[in-house]
Coordinates of C-alpha atoms in Angstrom, one line a residue:
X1 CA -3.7 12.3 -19.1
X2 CA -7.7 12.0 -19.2
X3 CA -10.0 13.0 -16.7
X4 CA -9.5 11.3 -13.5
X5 CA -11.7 8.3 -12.5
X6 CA -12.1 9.3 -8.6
X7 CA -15.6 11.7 -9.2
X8 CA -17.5 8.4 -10.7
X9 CA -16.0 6.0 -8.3
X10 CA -19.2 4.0 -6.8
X11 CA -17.5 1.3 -4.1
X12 CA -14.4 3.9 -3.5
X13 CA -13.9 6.9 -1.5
X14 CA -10.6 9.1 -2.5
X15 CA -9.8 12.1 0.4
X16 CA -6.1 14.1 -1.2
X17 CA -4.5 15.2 1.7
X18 CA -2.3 18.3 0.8
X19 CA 0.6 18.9 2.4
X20 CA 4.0 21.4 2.2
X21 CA 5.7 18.2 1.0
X22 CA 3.3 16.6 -1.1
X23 CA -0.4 14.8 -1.8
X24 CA -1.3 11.7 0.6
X25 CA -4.0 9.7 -0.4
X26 CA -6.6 8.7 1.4
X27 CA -7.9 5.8 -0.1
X28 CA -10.9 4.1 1.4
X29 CA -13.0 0.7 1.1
X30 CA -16.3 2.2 1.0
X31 CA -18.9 -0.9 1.3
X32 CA -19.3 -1.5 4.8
X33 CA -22.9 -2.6 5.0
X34 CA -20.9 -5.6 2.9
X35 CA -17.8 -5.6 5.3
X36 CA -16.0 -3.9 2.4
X37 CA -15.8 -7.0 0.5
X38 CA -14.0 -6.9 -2.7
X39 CA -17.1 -7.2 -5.3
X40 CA -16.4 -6.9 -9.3
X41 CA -17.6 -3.1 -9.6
X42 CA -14.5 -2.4 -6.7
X43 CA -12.0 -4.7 -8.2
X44 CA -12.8 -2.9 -11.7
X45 CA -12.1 0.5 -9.6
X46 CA -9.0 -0.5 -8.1
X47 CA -7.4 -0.9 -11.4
X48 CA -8.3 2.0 -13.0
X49 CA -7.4 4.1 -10.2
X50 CA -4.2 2.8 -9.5
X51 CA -4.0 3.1 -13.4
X52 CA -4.1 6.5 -13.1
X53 CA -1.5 6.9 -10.5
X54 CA 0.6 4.5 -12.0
X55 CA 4.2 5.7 -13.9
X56 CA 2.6 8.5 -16.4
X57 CA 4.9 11.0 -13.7
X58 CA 7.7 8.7 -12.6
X59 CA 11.6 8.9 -13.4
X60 CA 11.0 10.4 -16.8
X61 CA 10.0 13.6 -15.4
X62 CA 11.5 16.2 -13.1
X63 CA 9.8 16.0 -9.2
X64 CA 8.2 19.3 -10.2
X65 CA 6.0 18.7 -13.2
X66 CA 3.9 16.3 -10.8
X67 CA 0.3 17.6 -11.5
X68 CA -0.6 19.3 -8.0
X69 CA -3.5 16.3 -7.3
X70 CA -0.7 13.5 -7.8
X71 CA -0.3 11.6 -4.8
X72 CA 3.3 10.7 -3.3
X73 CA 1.7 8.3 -0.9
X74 CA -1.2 6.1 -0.5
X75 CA -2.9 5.1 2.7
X76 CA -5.6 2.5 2.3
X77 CA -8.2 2.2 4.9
X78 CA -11.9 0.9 5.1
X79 CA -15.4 2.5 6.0
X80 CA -17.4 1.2 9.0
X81 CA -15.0 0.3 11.6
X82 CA -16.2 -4.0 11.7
X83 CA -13.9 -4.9 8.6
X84 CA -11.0 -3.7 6.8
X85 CA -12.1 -6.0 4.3
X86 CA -13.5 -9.5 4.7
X87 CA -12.8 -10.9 1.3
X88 CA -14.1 -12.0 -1.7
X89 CA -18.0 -11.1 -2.4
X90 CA -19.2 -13.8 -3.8
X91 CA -23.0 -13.1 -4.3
X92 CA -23.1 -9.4 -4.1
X93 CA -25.9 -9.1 -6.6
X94 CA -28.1 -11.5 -4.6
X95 CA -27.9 -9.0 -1.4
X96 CA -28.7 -5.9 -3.8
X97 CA -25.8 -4.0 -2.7
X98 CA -24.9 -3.0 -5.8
X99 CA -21.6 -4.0 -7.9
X100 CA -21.7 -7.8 -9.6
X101 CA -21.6 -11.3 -8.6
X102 CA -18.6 -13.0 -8.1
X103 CA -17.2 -15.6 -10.4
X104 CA -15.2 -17.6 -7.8
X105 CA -15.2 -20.7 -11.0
X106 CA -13.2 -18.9 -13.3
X107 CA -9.9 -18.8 -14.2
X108 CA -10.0 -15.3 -15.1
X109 CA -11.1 -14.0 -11.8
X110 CA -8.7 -15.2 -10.1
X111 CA -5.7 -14.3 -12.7
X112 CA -7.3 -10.6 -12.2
X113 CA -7.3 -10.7 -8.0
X114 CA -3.5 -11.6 -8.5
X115 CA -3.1 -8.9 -10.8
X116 CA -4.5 -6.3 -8.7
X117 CA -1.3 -7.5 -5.7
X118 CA 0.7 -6.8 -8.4
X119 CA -0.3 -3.7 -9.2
X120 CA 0.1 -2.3 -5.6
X121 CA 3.7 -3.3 -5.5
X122 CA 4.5 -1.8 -9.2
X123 CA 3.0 1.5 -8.2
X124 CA 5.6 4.2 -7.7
X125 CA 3.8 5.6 -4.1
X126 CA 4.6 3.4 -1.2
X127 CA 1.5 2.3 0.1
X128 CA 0.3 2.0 4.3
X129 CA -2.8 0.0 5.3
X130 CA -4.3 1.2 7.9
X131 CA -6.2 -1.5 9.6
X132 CA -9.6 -1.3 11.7
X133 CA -11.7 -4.5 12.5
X134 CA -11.3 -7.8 10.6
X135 CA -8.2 -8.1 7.7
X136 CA -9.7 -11.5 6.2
X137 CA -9.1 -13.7 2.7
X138 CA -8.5 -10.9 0.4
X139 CA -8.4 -8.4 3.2
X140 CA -5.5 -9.8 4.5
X141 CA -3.7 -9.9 0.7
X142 CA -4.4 -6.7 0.4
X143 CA -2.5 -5.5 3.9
X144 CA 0.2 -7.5 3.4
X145 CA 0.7 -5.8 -0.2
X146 CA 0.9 -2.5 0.9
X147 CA 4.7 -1.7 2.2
X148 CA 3.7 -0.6 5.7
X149 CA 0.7 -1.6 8.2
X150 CA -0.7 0.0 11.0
X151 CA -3.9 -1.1 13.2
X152 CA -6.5 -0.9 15.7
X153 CA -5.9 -2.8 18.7
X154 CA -9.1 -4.8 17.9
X155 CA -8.3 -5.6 14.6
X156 CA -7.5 -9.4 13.3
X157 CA -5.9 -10.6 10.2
X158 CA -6.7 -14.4 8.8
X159 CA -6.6 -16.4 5.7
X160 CA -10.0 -17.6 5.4
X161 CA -9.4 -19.5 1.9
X162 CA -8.4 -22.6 3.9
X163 CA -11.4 -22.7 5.7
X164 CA -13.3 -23.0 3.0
X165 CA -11.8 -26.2 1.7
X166 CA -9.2 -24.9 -0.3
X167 CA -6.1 -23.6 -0.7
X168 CA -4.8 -21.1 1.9
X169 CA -2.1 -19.4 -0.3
X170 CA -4.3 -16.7 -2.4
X171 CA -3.6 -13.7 -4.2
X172 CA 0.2 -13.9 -3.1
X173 CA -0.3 -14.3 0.6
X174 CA 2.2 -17.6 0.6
X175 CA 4.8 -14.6 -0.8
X176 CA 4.5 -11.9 1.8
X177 CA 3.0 -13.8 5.0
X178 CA 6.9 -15.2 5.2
X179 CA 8.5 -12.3 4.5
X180 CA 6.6 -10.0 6.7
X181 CA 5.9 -12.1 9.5
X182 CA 8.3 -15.1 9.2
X183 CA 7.7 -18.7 7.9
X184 CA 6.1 -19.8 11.1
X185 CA 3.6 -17.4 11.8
X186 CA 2.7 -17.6 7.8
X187 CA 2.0 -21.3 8.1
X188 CA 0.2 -20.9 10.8
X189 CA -1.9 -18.5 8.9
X190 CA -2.0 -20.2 6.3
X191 CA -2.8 -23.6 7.1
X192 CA -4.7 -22.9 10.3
X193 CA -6.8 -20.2 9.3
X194 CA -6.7 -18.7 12.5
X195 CA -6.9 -15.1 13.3
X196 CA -4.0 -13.5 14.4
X197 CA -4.7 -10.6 16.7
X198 CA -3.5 -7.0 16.2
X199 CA -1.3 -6.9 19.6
X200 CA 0.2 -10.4 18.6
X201 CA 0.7 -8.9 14.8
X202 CA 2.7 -5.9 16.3
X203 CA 5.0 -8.2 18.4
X204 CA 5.8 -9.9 15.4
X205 CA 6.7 -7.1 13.1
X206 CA 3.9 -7.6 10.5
X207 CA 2.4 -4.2 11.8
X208 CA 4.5 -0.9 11.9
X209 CA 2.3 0.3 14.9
X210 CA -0.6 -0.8 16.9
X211 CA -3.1 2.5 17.6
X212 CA -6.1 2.3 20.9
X213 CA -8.6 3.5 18.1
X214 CA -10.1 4.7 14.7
X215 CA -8.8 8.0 15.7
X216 CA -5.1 7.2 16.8
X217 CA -5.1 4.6 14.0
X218 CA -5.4 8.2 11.6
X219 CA -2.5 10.0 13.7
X220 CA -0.3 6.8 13.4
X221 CA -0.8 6.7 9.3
X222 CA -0.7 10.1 8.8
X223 CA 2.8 10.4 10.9
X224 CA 4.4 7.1 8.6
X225 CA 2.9 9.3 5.4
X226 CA 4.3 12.5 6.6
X227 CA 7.7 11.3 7.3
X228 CA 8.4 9.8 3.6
X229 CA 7.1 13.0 2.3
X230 CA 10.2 14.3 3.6
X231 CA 12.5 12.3 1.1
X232 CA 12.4 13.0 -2.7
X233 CA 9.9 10.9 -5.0
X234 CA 12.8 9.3 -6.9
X235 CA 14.2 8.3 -3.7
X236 CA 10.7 6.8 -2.3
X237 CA 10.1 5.0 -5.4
X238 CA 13.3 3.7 -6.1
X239 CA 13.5 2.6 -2.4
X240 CA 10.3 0.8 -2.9
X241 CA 11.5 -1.0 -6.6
X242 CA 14.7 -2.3 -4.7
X243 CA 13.1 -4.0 -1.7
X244 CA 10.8 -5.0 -4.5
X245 CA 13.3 -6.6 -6.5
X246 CA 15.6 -8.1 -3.5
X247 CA 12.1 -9.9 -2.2
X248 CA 12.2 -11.5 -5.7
X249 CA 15.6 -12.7 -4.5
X250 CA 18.7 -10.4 -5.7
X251 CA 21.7 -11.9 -5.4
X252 CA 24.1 -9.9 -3.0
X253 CA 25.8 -8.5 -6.4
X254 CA 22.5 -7.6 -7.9
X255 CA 21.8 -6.1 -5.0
X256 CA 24.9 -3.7 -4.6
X257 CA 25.2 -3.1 -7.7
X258 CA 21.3 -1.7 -8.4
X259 CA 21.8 0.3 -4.8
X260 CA 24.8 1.8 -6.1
X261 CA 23.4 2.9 -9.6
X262 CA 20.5 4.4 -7.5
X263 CA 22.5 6.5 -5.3
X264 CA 24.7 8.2 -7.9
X265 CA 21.3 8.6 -9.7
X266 CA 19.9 11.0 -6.9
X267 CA 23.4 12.2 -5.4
X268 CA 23.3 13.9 -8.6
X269 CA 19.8 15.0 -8.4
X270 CA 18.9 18.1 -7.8
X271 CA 15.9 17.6 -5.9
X272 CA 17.1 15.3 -4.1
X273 CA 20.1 17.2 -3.2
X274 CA 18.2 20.3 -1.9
X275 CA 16.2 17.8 0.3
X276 CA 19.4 16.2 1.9
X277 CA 21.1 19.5 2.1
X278 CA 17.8 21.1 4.1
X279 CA 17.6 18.0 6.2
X280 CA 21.8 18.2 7.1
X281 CA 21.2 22.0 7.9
X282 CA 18.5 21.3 10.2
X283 CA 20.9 19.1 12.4
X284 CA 23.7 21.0 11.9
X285 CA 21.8 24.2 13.5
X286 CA 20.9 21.9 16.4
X287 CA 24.5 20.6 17.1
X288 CA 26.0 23.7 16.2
X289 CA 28.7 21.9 14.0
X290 CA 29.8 22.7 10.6
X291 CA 28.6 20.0 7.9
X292 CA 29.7 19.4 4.0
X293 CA 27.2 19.9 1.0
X294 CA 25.8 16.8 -0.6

């Protein structure tokens, strides 16, 4: 593996959280005088990063050889406190902030926007957006990519594509909006372009939590990231390939049959197996009872 990409990152910040159980990455939108638009020079950045913490350290390897700076879980958040992110930057050389003008016309920009979604869902990490201030366009794509959300109370999520005369499914917001939110609330979204509200988002399920500020927003993130450091890698990132797959629409056989493989795969794991031993010890010396070894 080369050098890593994170000390030249220009539109990026990258903050490795070490902890007993693991590295969680803070990974933040750092454009906020441009509402941390996504530019050219930041789209370019995303890919290599998640490049590097792609599958170079996945199931081939034992949980152990992970290089000490590999993350196990990835919390994306944005600078400023206005804007998550509010979308496309379309003429970000004209307002001489640096990165490149957007080529909205062509094909090939928007087959690379749709390969950044999938990206995020084929990394091995599971991924939390945490949300402060407005989650617009390709803001709200990239929230509804990560596997779990969390938010400010004043933050607002909307699909600003429609508004603009044109389609309001982008960058695979007519695949998640359903599935995280429900059909409804997706086409209303989606062919509204309204802005759904943070305490409205958290009724609905489509956020995990709903924090009074920047600093509980931290606290709430930092507790989901905590808590899936206490499972085994395998088990996170299999977890994450299977409700991957059985979005993509697994049969109920497929299904089974992929959980079962999985759990024989990490039963006889030894890493795994210490962690589910530890964690049955821990409430058997609260309850006092005896309890069998995995």
């Amino acid at each position: 593996m080369g050098p890593s990409i994170v000390p030249s990152l220009k539109t990026l910040r990258v903050e490795l959280q070490h902890t007993q159980n693991g590295v969680i990455a803070w990974l933040t939108l750092d454009r906020p005088q441009a509402l941390n638009s996504l530019s050219g020079e930041m789209l370019r950045e995303l890919f290599l990063l998640f490049d590097e913490w792609s599958h170079p350290y996945s199931l081939l390897g034992a949980e152990a050889s992970l290089p000490k700076d590999f993350p196990r879980v990835i919390v994306l958040q944005a600078e400023g406190g206005r804007a998550f992110s509010s979308g496309i930057d379309m003429k970000a050389s004209a307002l001489s902030i640096g990165g490149e003008a957007w080529d909205y016309r062509d094909i090939r920009s928007q087959q690379l926007l749709s390969r950044l979604i999938e990206k995020m869902r084929a990394l091995p990490q599971p991924l939390v957006a945490a949300v402060d201030g407005i989650a617009t366009g390709a803001g709200l794509a990239l929230a509804l990519a990560c596997d779990l959300r969390v938010a400010t109370s004043a933050s607002s999520f909307s699909a600003a594509f429609v508004r603009l005369g044109l389609t309001g499914s982008d960058m695979a917001t007519s695949f998640f909006a359903p599935r995280v939110a429900g059909l409804g609330v997706a086409a209303e979204l989606l062919l509204t372009g309204r802005a759904l509200g943070a305490e409205r988002a958290f009724q609905l399920g489509m956020l995990n939590a709903l924090a009074a500020g920047p600093a509980e927003l931290r606290v709430e993130a930092e507790g989901l990231a905590k808590d899936m450091l206490l499972c085994s890698y395998k088990g996170l990132q299999l977890t994450k390939e299977q409700l991957n797959a059985a979005s993509d629409g697994m049969s109920l056989r497929a299904t089974v049959t992929a959980e079962n493989s999985h759990q024989i795969l990490l039963v006889n794991d030894p890493v795994a197996s210490k962690i589910g031993n530890d964690w049955l010890n821990k409430i058997a010396s609260k309850s006092g009872k005896p309890r069998p070894r995995l």
